[in-house]
Amino acid sequence: MKIKPITHSILSLSFLFFIGCNKTQTKQVGTSEKNDLIEQKVDSILKLMTLDEKIGQMNQYNGFWEITGPAPKEGQAAKKYEDLKKGLVGSMLNVKGAKEVYTLQKIAVEETRLGIPLLFGFDVIHGYKTISPIPLAEAASWDLEAIQKSAAIAAEEAAAVGINWTFAPMVDISRDARWGRVMEGAGEDPYLGSKIAEARIKGFQGEDLSSKKTILACAKHFAGYGFAEAGRDYNTVDVGEQTLQNIILPPFKASVDAGVRTFMNSFNDLNGVPATGNKMLQREILKGNWNFNGFVVSDWGSINEMIAHGYAKDSKHAAEIAVNAGSDMDMESYAYVTYLKKLIEEGKVKEADVEDAARRILRTKFELGLFENPYKYCDEAYEKATVGKKEFHDGVLEVAKKSIVLLKNDNDLLPLAKTGKKIALIGALANDKTSPLGSWRIGADDETAVSVLEGMEAYVGNQLSFAKGTTVATGRTEFMWETKINTSDNSEFSKAIAIAKNADVVVMVLGEHGLQSGEGRSRSDLGLPGLQQDLLEAVYKVNKNIVLVLNNGRPLVIPWAKENIPAIVEAWHLGTQSGHAIAQVLYGDYNPSGKLPMTFPRSVGQVPLYYNYKNTGRPIMNEPESVFWSHYIDEKNTPLFAFGHGLSYSKFEYSNLTLSKKNLNSSEKIIASVTLKNNSKVKGKEVVQMYIRDLVASSTRPVKELKGFQMVELNANESKVISFVIDEKMLAFYTNNKKWETEPGDFKVFIGGSSDATLEDTFQFLN
């Protein structure tokens, strides 16, 4: 595509040299000088802008017409089109493709008064066209380098189709598997979540935002969304300050420290105030205490949703509340562009706050290099050469293998022998080429994932038979890919049972369809959907050598399987290369090393269930017949599978936990060491985890908290001493003094392969 130069806007005529300083010059200055230069450019533009144009930068519209067709003449689409030509739009979302983006960018740059380029946002959650594992699955890898690489692949492919901003990563901590959006985050732990947030932001944004291969990241949802009551999406959140500060906010603070350039607020109210209108969150904490200088975008329509919350009387009132609270960009509520000017005239909104919001948005556009070259993301030849590259597929295959968690492997049923065996493959998900893509993969095409059947067919030494057994879903509606569960049709059972009878090993691929988790997909029942549990038990009656491969976007309740099935593999929704990743693990060409980032409950009645709980005043039962202690009368307190759990084809043993000293003060460090041995004939990787417990504090503390982890690879029969550094900062928490402090006292340290680590020692912090 031949790009037409900018020749006529006020911006280009008056400030082309100053604003469009060449890339060589920019790279010759340091970060501080570069930031100062950007601020000068933003100042210059703001002086040229009318109030309407500043408000326009705060307005984001969804794509609204067939871009390569004629311009809309009437209705809402025509209104959006006129606003675009008037410079009253700062960003578009859900517009993709170099040609489509060029068409809209050309209007903004060449037909508006100032020629300010647009941002183009899209939900690039775990890939654009080439799909990585869902984020919860990637979190199970505990491999920060792999997670960063996965985000970098997504960014490069998305940028090639014109996108320069993703609404990811979701850094919400959640302890409730009923919430469908757990698939989009990193699980239940704030330390692991913070590390993964940093990795994903670095992957999306890279070292240079002006590169053609990087895009803006967006930390979401600010804040508390993962604590929605009853696990029901969009629901109320009511938490204490200890939970907010110590559990919910740390990954957001880590995102700021990692340089994330945008935030998205959340749909929920937080302690009575909708997050979109929450001044404490946005102005006091984010822009105040944390000095965040990027911008905040609302979630879809969340400004107007404050009316339904009962917090705003109408759209005008909602606009007033949101902008005063610090929400800089309105996604699809039309509130700012309609009412902000009038609100300023009435003295209800400060023009300075509008200018500050416009400044923040313009700043990111300079950082992306859009003023230097607004069409940098609009190269159709580059798009064609980049999307779906082999190296992308190789990259997502690697992270998919690392994301698999071996939950159980009695009698070493896995790995499968490669020759001479009869293998029965059963389950509707086993030959599904869409479900493995998971939820939130709106740039991908259906039927483009490698199925488990295809992955296993690549191994030709065994006799492989396949039967569907039962369907998971009977169909899908057009709206949001909502699935319908099969609860009655068991007509395929007989074929599955027949091939299972004659097999040496049965591999059953069961779980949720990829579109049964995600936004708006909360579940009250966390078992296997539909008739899959019945199928599992029916097959078990004829052949007990079953490998259960789970495809799911959340922890599932599978107590019967845990008790009866000898081998269980947590394979999540692994993306484009799913089938190859699963087959390579089943056949032992890849030794699994994943660990759970969320606790698996025994019963949905235990939820929310998490490892870093607090003791009660009655934490243990003194006698078997005791009633008056914190427990259920019909279920154990313990999880089905603990946070951090994950096996390997190697056998790892932990021993000899030692501390370099028993007392710690603020200027010193303790080295905690443990011996790890691979007591097997198989080379493998182990995620060594360190947990700490503050035994007595000014407010009650968790029984243990993750404070460090290392991925360690050992050869067969190799031993290695693994060490962690403990310092004062590691022991700090947000106290009732409303600040982060480390209190003197006694601490326990635990090191092992999961949150159930039993090796422990004690030390004292003196001050």
CSV table of C-alpha atoms in Angstrom, one decimal, residues 155-407:
chain,number,residue,atom,x,y,z
A,155,ALA,CA,2.0,-8.4,20.2
A,156,GLU,CA,3.9,-8.9,17.0
A,157,GLU,CA,1.1,-10.6,15.2
A,158,ALA,CA,-1.5,-8.1,16.4
A,159,ALA,CA,0.6,-5.1,15.4
A,160,ALA,CA,0.9,-6.6,11.9
A,161,VAL,CA,-2.9,-6.3,11.5
A,162,GLY,CA,-3.0,-2.7,12.6
A,163,ILE,CA,-3.7,-3.1,16.4
A,164,ASN,CA,-1.6,-1.0,18.7
A,165,TRP,CA,-3.2,-1.6,22.0
A,166,THR,CA,-4.4,-4.7,23.8
A,167,PHE,CA,-6.8,-5.0,26.7
A,168,ALA,CA,-4.5,-7.3,28.6
A,169,PRO,CA,-3.1,-8.5,30.9
A,170,MET,CA,-6.0,-9.2,33.3
A,171,VAL,CA,-4.2,-9.2,36.7
A,172,ASP,CA,-7.2,-9.8,38.9
A,173,ILE,CA,-6.6,-12.2,41.7
A,174,SER,CA,-9.5,-14.6,42.2
A,175,ARG,CA,-10.1,-17.4,44.7
A,176,ASP,CA,-13.4,-18.5,43.2
A,177,ALA,CA,-13.4,-21.0,40.4
A,178,ARG,CA,-17.1,-20.3,39.7
A,179,TRP,CA,-16.0,-17.0,38.1
A,180,GLY,CA,-15.6,-17.6,34.4
A,181,ARG,CA,-12.9,-15.1,34.0
A,182,VAL,CA,-10.4,-17.0,36.1
A,183,MET,CA,-9.2,-18.3,32.7
A,184,GLU,CA,-8.0,-14.8,31.8
A,185,GLY,CA,-5.8,-14.3,34.9
A,186,ALA,CA,-2.9,-15.8,36.8
A,187,GLY,CA,-4.9,-17.5,39.6
A,188,GLU,CA,-5.2,-16.9,43.3
A,189,ASP,CA,-1.8,-15.7,44.5
A,190,PRO,CA,-0.7,-12.1,44.5
A,191,TYR,CA,3.1,-12.9,44.4
A,192,LEU,CA,2.8,-15.2,41.4
A,193,GLY,CA,0.2,-12.9,39.8
A,194,SER,CA,2.6,-9.9,40.2
A,195,LYS,CA,5.5,-11.7,38.5
A,196,ILE,CA,3.3,-12.9,35.6
A,197,ALA,CA,1.8,-9.4,35.2
A,198,GLU,CA,5.3,-8.0,34.8
A,199,ALA,CA,6.2,-10.7,32.3
A,200,ARG,CA,3.2,-10.2,30.1
A,201,ILE,CA,3.5,-6.4,30.1
A,202,LYS,CA,7.2,-6.7,29.1
A,203,GLY,CA,6.1,-9.2,26.4
A,204,PHE,CA,3.4,-6.9,24.9
A,205,GLN,CA,5.3,-3.6,25.2
A,206,GLY,CA,8.9,-4.8,24.7
A,207,GLU,CA,11.8,-2.5,25.2
A,208,ASP,CA,10.6,0.1,22.7
A,209,LEU,CA,6.9,1.0,22.3
A,210,SER,CA,7.7,2.7,19.0
A,211,SER,CA,8.8,-0.7,17.5
A,212,LYS,CA,6.5,-2.2,14.8
A,213,LYS,CA,6.4,-5.3,16.9
A,214,THR,CA,5.1,-3.9,20.2
A,215,ILE,CA,1.7,-2.7,21.4
A,216,LEU,CA,0.3,-1.0,24.5
A,217,ALA,CA,-0.6,-3.2,27.4
A,218,CYS,CA,-3.5,-2.6,29.7
A,219,ALA,CA,-3.7,-3.8,33.4
A,220,LYS,CA,-7.2,-4.7,34.2
A,221,HIS,CA,-9.7,-4.7,36.0
A,222,PHE,CA,-9.0,-2.0,38.6
A,223,ALA,CA,-10.0,-3.3,41.0
A,224,GLY,CA,-11.6,-6.2,42.9
A,225,TYR,CA,-13.3,-7.8,40.0
A,226,GLY,CA,-12.0,-11.3,40.9
A,227,PHE,CA,-13.8,-11.1,44.3
A,228,ALA,CA,-17.3,-10.8,42.8
A,229,GLU,CA,-19.8,-12.3,45.3
A,230,ALA,CA,-20.8,-15.9,44.5
A,231,GLY,CA,-18.4,-15.9,41.6
A,232,ARG,CA,-21.0,-14.3,39.5
A,233,ASP,CA,-19.6,-12.0,36.8
A,234,TYR,CA,-20.2,-8.2,37.2
A,235,ASN,CA,-21.4,-8.8,40.8
A,236,THR,CA,-20.8,-6.8,44.0
A,237,VAL,CA,-17.4,-6.8,45.7
A,238,ASP,CA,-17.2,-6.1,49.4
A,239,VAL,CA,-13.8,-6.6,50.9
A,240,GLY,CA,-11.8,-5.2,53.8
A,241,GLU,CA,-8.8,-3.0,53.4
A,242,GLN,CA,-6.4,-5.8,54.4
A,243,THR,CA,-7.7,-8.0,51.5
A,244,LEU,CA,-7.7,-5.0,49.1
A,245,GLN,CA,-4.2,-3.9,49.9
A,246,ASN,CA,-2.4,-7.3,50.5
A,247,ILE,CA,-4.2,-9.5,48.0
A,248,ILE,CA,-5.9,-7.5,45.2
A,249,LEU,CA,-3.7,-4.5,44.6
A,250,PRO,CA,-0.1,-5.9,44.5
A,251,PRO,CA,-0.3,-7.2,40.8
A,252,PHE,CA,-1.6,-3.7,39.8
A,253,LYS,CA,1.3,-2.0,41.6
A,254,ALA,CA,3.7,-4.5,39.9
A,255,SER,CA,2.1,-3.5,36.5
A,256,VAL,CA,2.8,0.2,37.2
A,257,ASP,CA,6.4,-0.7,38.2
A,258,ALA,CA,6.7,-2.8,35.0
A,259,GLY,CA,5.8,0.3,32.9
A,260,VAL,CA,2.3,-0.6,31.8
A,261,ARG,CA,0.9,2.4,29.9
A,262,THR,CA,-2.9,1.9,30.4
A,263,PHE,CA,-5.3,0.7,33.0
A,264,MET,CA,-8.9,-0.5,32.7
A,265,ASN,CA,-11.3,-0.1,35.5
A,266,SER,CA,-13.8,-2.8,36.4
A,267,PHE,CA,-17.5,-3.4,36.2
A,268,ASN,CA,-18.0,-4.2,39.8
A,269,ASP,CA,-18.7,-1.8,42.7
A,270,LEU,CA,-16.1,-1.9,45.4
A,271,ASN,CA,-17.4,-1.5,48.9
A,272,GLY,CA,-20.3,0.5,47.6
A,273,VAL,CA,-18.6,2.6,44.9
A,274,PRO,CA,-18.5,1.5,41.3
A,275,ALA,CA,-14.9,1.1,40.2
A,276,THR,CA,-15.4,3.4,37.2
A,277,GLY,CA,-16.4,6.2,39.6
A,278,ASN,CA,-14.0,5.3,42.4
A,279,LYS,CA,-11.8,8.3,43.1
A,280,MET,CA,-9.9,6.5,45.8
A,281,LEU,CA,-8.7,3.9,43.4
A,282,GLN,CA,-8.0,6.0,40.4
A,283,ARG,CA,-6.9,9.4,41.7
A,284,GLU,CA,-5.5,8.6,45.1
A,285,ILE,CA,-3.9,5.3,44.7
A,286,LEU,CA,-3.1,4.9,41.0
A,287,LYS,CA,-2.3,8.4,39.9
A,288,GLY,CA,-1.4,9.7,43.3
A,289,ASN,CA,0.5,7.2,45.4
A,290,TRP,CA,1.8,5.1,42.5
A,291,ASN,CA,2.5,8.1,40.2
A,292,PHE,CA,1.0,6.4,37.1
A,293,ASN,CA,1.3,8.7,34.1
A,294,GLY,CA,-0.5,6.6,31.5
A,295,PHE,CA,-4.3,6.7,31.1
A,296,VAL,CA,-7.3,4.8,32.4
A,297,VAL,CA,-10.0,3.5,30.1
A,298,SER,CA,-13.5,2.4,31.2
A,299,ASP,CA,-14.6,-1.1,30.5
A,300,TRP,CA,-17.3,-1.5,27.8
A,301,GLY,CA,-20.1,0.9,28.8
A,302,SER,CA,-19.2,0.9,32.5
A,303,ILE,CA,-19.6,4.6,32.8
A,304,ASN,CA,-23.3,4.4,32.0
A,305,GLU,CA,-23.6,1.2,34.0
A,306,MET,CA,-23.3,3.4,37.1
A,307,ILE,CA,-26.9,4.2,36.5
A,308,ALA,CA,-28.0,0.6,36.9
A,309,HIS,CA,-25.7,0.4,40.0
A,310,GLY,CA,-27.9,3.2,41.5
A,311,TYR,CA,-24.9,5.5,41.8
A,312,ALA,CA,-25.7,7.9,38.9
A,313,LYS,CA,-29.1,9.2,38.0
A,314,ASP,CA,-28.4,9.5,34.2
A,315,SER,CA,-25.6,9.5,31.6
A,316,LYS,CA,-24.7,13.1,32.3
A,317,HIS,CA,-24.3,12.4,36.0
A,318,ALA,CA,-22.3,9.3,35.2
A,319,ALA,CA,-19.9,11.3,33.0
A,320,GLU,CA,-19.4,13.8,35.9
A,321,ILE,CA,-18.7,11.0,38.4
A,322,ALA,CA,-16.3,9.1,36.1
A,323,VAL,CA,-14.1,12.0,35.0
A,324,ASN,CA,-13.9,13.5,38.5
A,325,ALA,CA,-12.8,10.0,39.7
A,326,GLY,CA,-10.0,9.8,37.2
A,327,SER,CA,-11.4,7.7,34.4
A,328,ASP,CA,-9.7,9.1,31.3
A,329,MET,CA,-11.3,7.4,28.3
A,330,ASP,CA,-15.0,6.4,27.8
A,331,MET,CA,-15.4,3.0,26.0
A,332,GLU,CA,-18.8,3.0,24.3
A,333,SER,CA,-20.9,4.9,26.8
A,334,TYR,CA,-21.0,8.1,24.6
A,335,ALA,CA,-21.1,10.0,27.9
A,336,TYR,CA,-18.0,12.2,27.7
A,337,VAL,CA,-18.4,13.3,24.1
A,338,THR,CA,-22.1,14.2,24.8
A,339,TYR,CA,-21.9,15.8,28.2
A,340,LEU,CA,-18.4,16.9,29.4
A,341,LYS,CA,-18.4,20.3,27.7
A,342,LYS,CA,-21.7,21.1,29.4
A,343,LEU,CA,-20.5,19.8,32.7
A,344,ILE,CA,-17.5,22.1,32.5
A,345,GLU,CA,-19.7,25.1,31.7
A,346,GLU,CA,-21.8,24.2,34.8
A,347,GLY,CA,-18.7,24.0,37.0
A,348,LYS,CA,-19.2,20.3,37.8
A,349,VAL,CA,-16.1,19.2,36.0
A,350,LYS,CA,-12.7,21.0,35.9
A,351,GLU,CA,-11.3,21.7,32.5
A,352,ALA,CA,-7.9,20.9,34.0
A,353,ASP,CA,-9.0,17.3,34.6
A,354,VAL,CA,-10.1,17.0,30.9
A,355,GLU,CA,-6.8,18.4,29.8
A,356,ASP,CA,-4.9,16.0,32.1
A,357,ALA,CA,-6.8,13.1,30.5
A,358,ALA,CA,-6.1,14.3,27.0
A,359,ARG,CA,-2.4,14.8,27.9
A,360,ARG,CA,-2.2,11.2,29.1
A,361,ILE,CA,-3.7,9.8,26.0
A,362,LEU,CA,-1.6,12.0,23.7
A,363,ARG,CA,1.5,10.9,25.6
A,364,THR,CA,1.0,7.2,24.7
A,365,LYS,CA,0.4,8.1,21.1
A,366,PHE,CA,3.8,9.7,21.0
A,367,GLU,CA,5.4,6.8,22.8
A,368,LEU,CA,4.0,4.5,20.1
A,369,GLY,CA,5.5,6.7,17.4
A,370,LEU,CA,2.1,7.4,15.9
A,371,PHE,CA,2.8,11.1,15.3
A,372,GLU,CA,6.1,10.2,13.5
A,373,ASN,CA,4.3,7.6,11.3
A,374,PRO,CA,0.6,7.2,11.9
A,375,TYR,CA,0.5,4.5,9.3
A,376,LYS,CA,3.2,2.3,10.8
A,377,TYR,CA,0.7,-0.5,11.5
A,378,CYS,CA,-0.9,-0.3,8.1
A,379,ASP,CA,1.3,-2.4,5.8
A,380,GLU,CA,-0.7,-5.1,4.1
A,381,ALA,CA,2.4,-6.9,2.7
A,382,TYR,CA,3.9,-7.0,6.2
A,383,GLU,CA,0.6,-8.3,7.6
A,384,LYS,CA,0.5,-11.1,5.1
A,385,ALA,CA,4.1,-12.1,5.8
A,386,THR,CA,3.7,-12.0,9.5
A,387,VAL,CA,0.4,-13.5,10.6
A,388,GLY,CA,0.7,-17.2,11.3
A,389,LYS,CA,4.5,-17.4,10.9
A,390,LYS,CA,6.0,-20.8,11.7
A,391,GLU,CA,8.1,-19.3,14.5
A,392,PHE,CA,4.8,-18.2,16.2
A,393,HIS,CA,3.4,-21.7,16.0
A,394,ASP,CA,6.7,-23.1,17.4
A,395,GLY,CA,6.5,-20.6,20.2
A,396,VAL,CA,3.0,-21.3,21.3
A,397,LEU,CA,3.7,-25.1,21.1
A,398,GLU,CA,6.5,-24.7,23.5
A,399,VAL,CA,4.5,-22.7,26.1
A,400,ALA,CA,1.6,-25.1,25.7
A,401,LYS,CA,3.8,-28.0,26.7
A,402,LYS,CA,5.1,-26.0,29.7
A,403,SER,CA,1.5,-25.2,30.8
A,404,ILE,CA,0.4,-28.9,31.2
A,405,VAL,CA,0.1,-30.1,34.8
A,406,LEU,CA,0.4,-33.8,35.7
A,407,LEU,CA,-2.0,-34.1,38.6
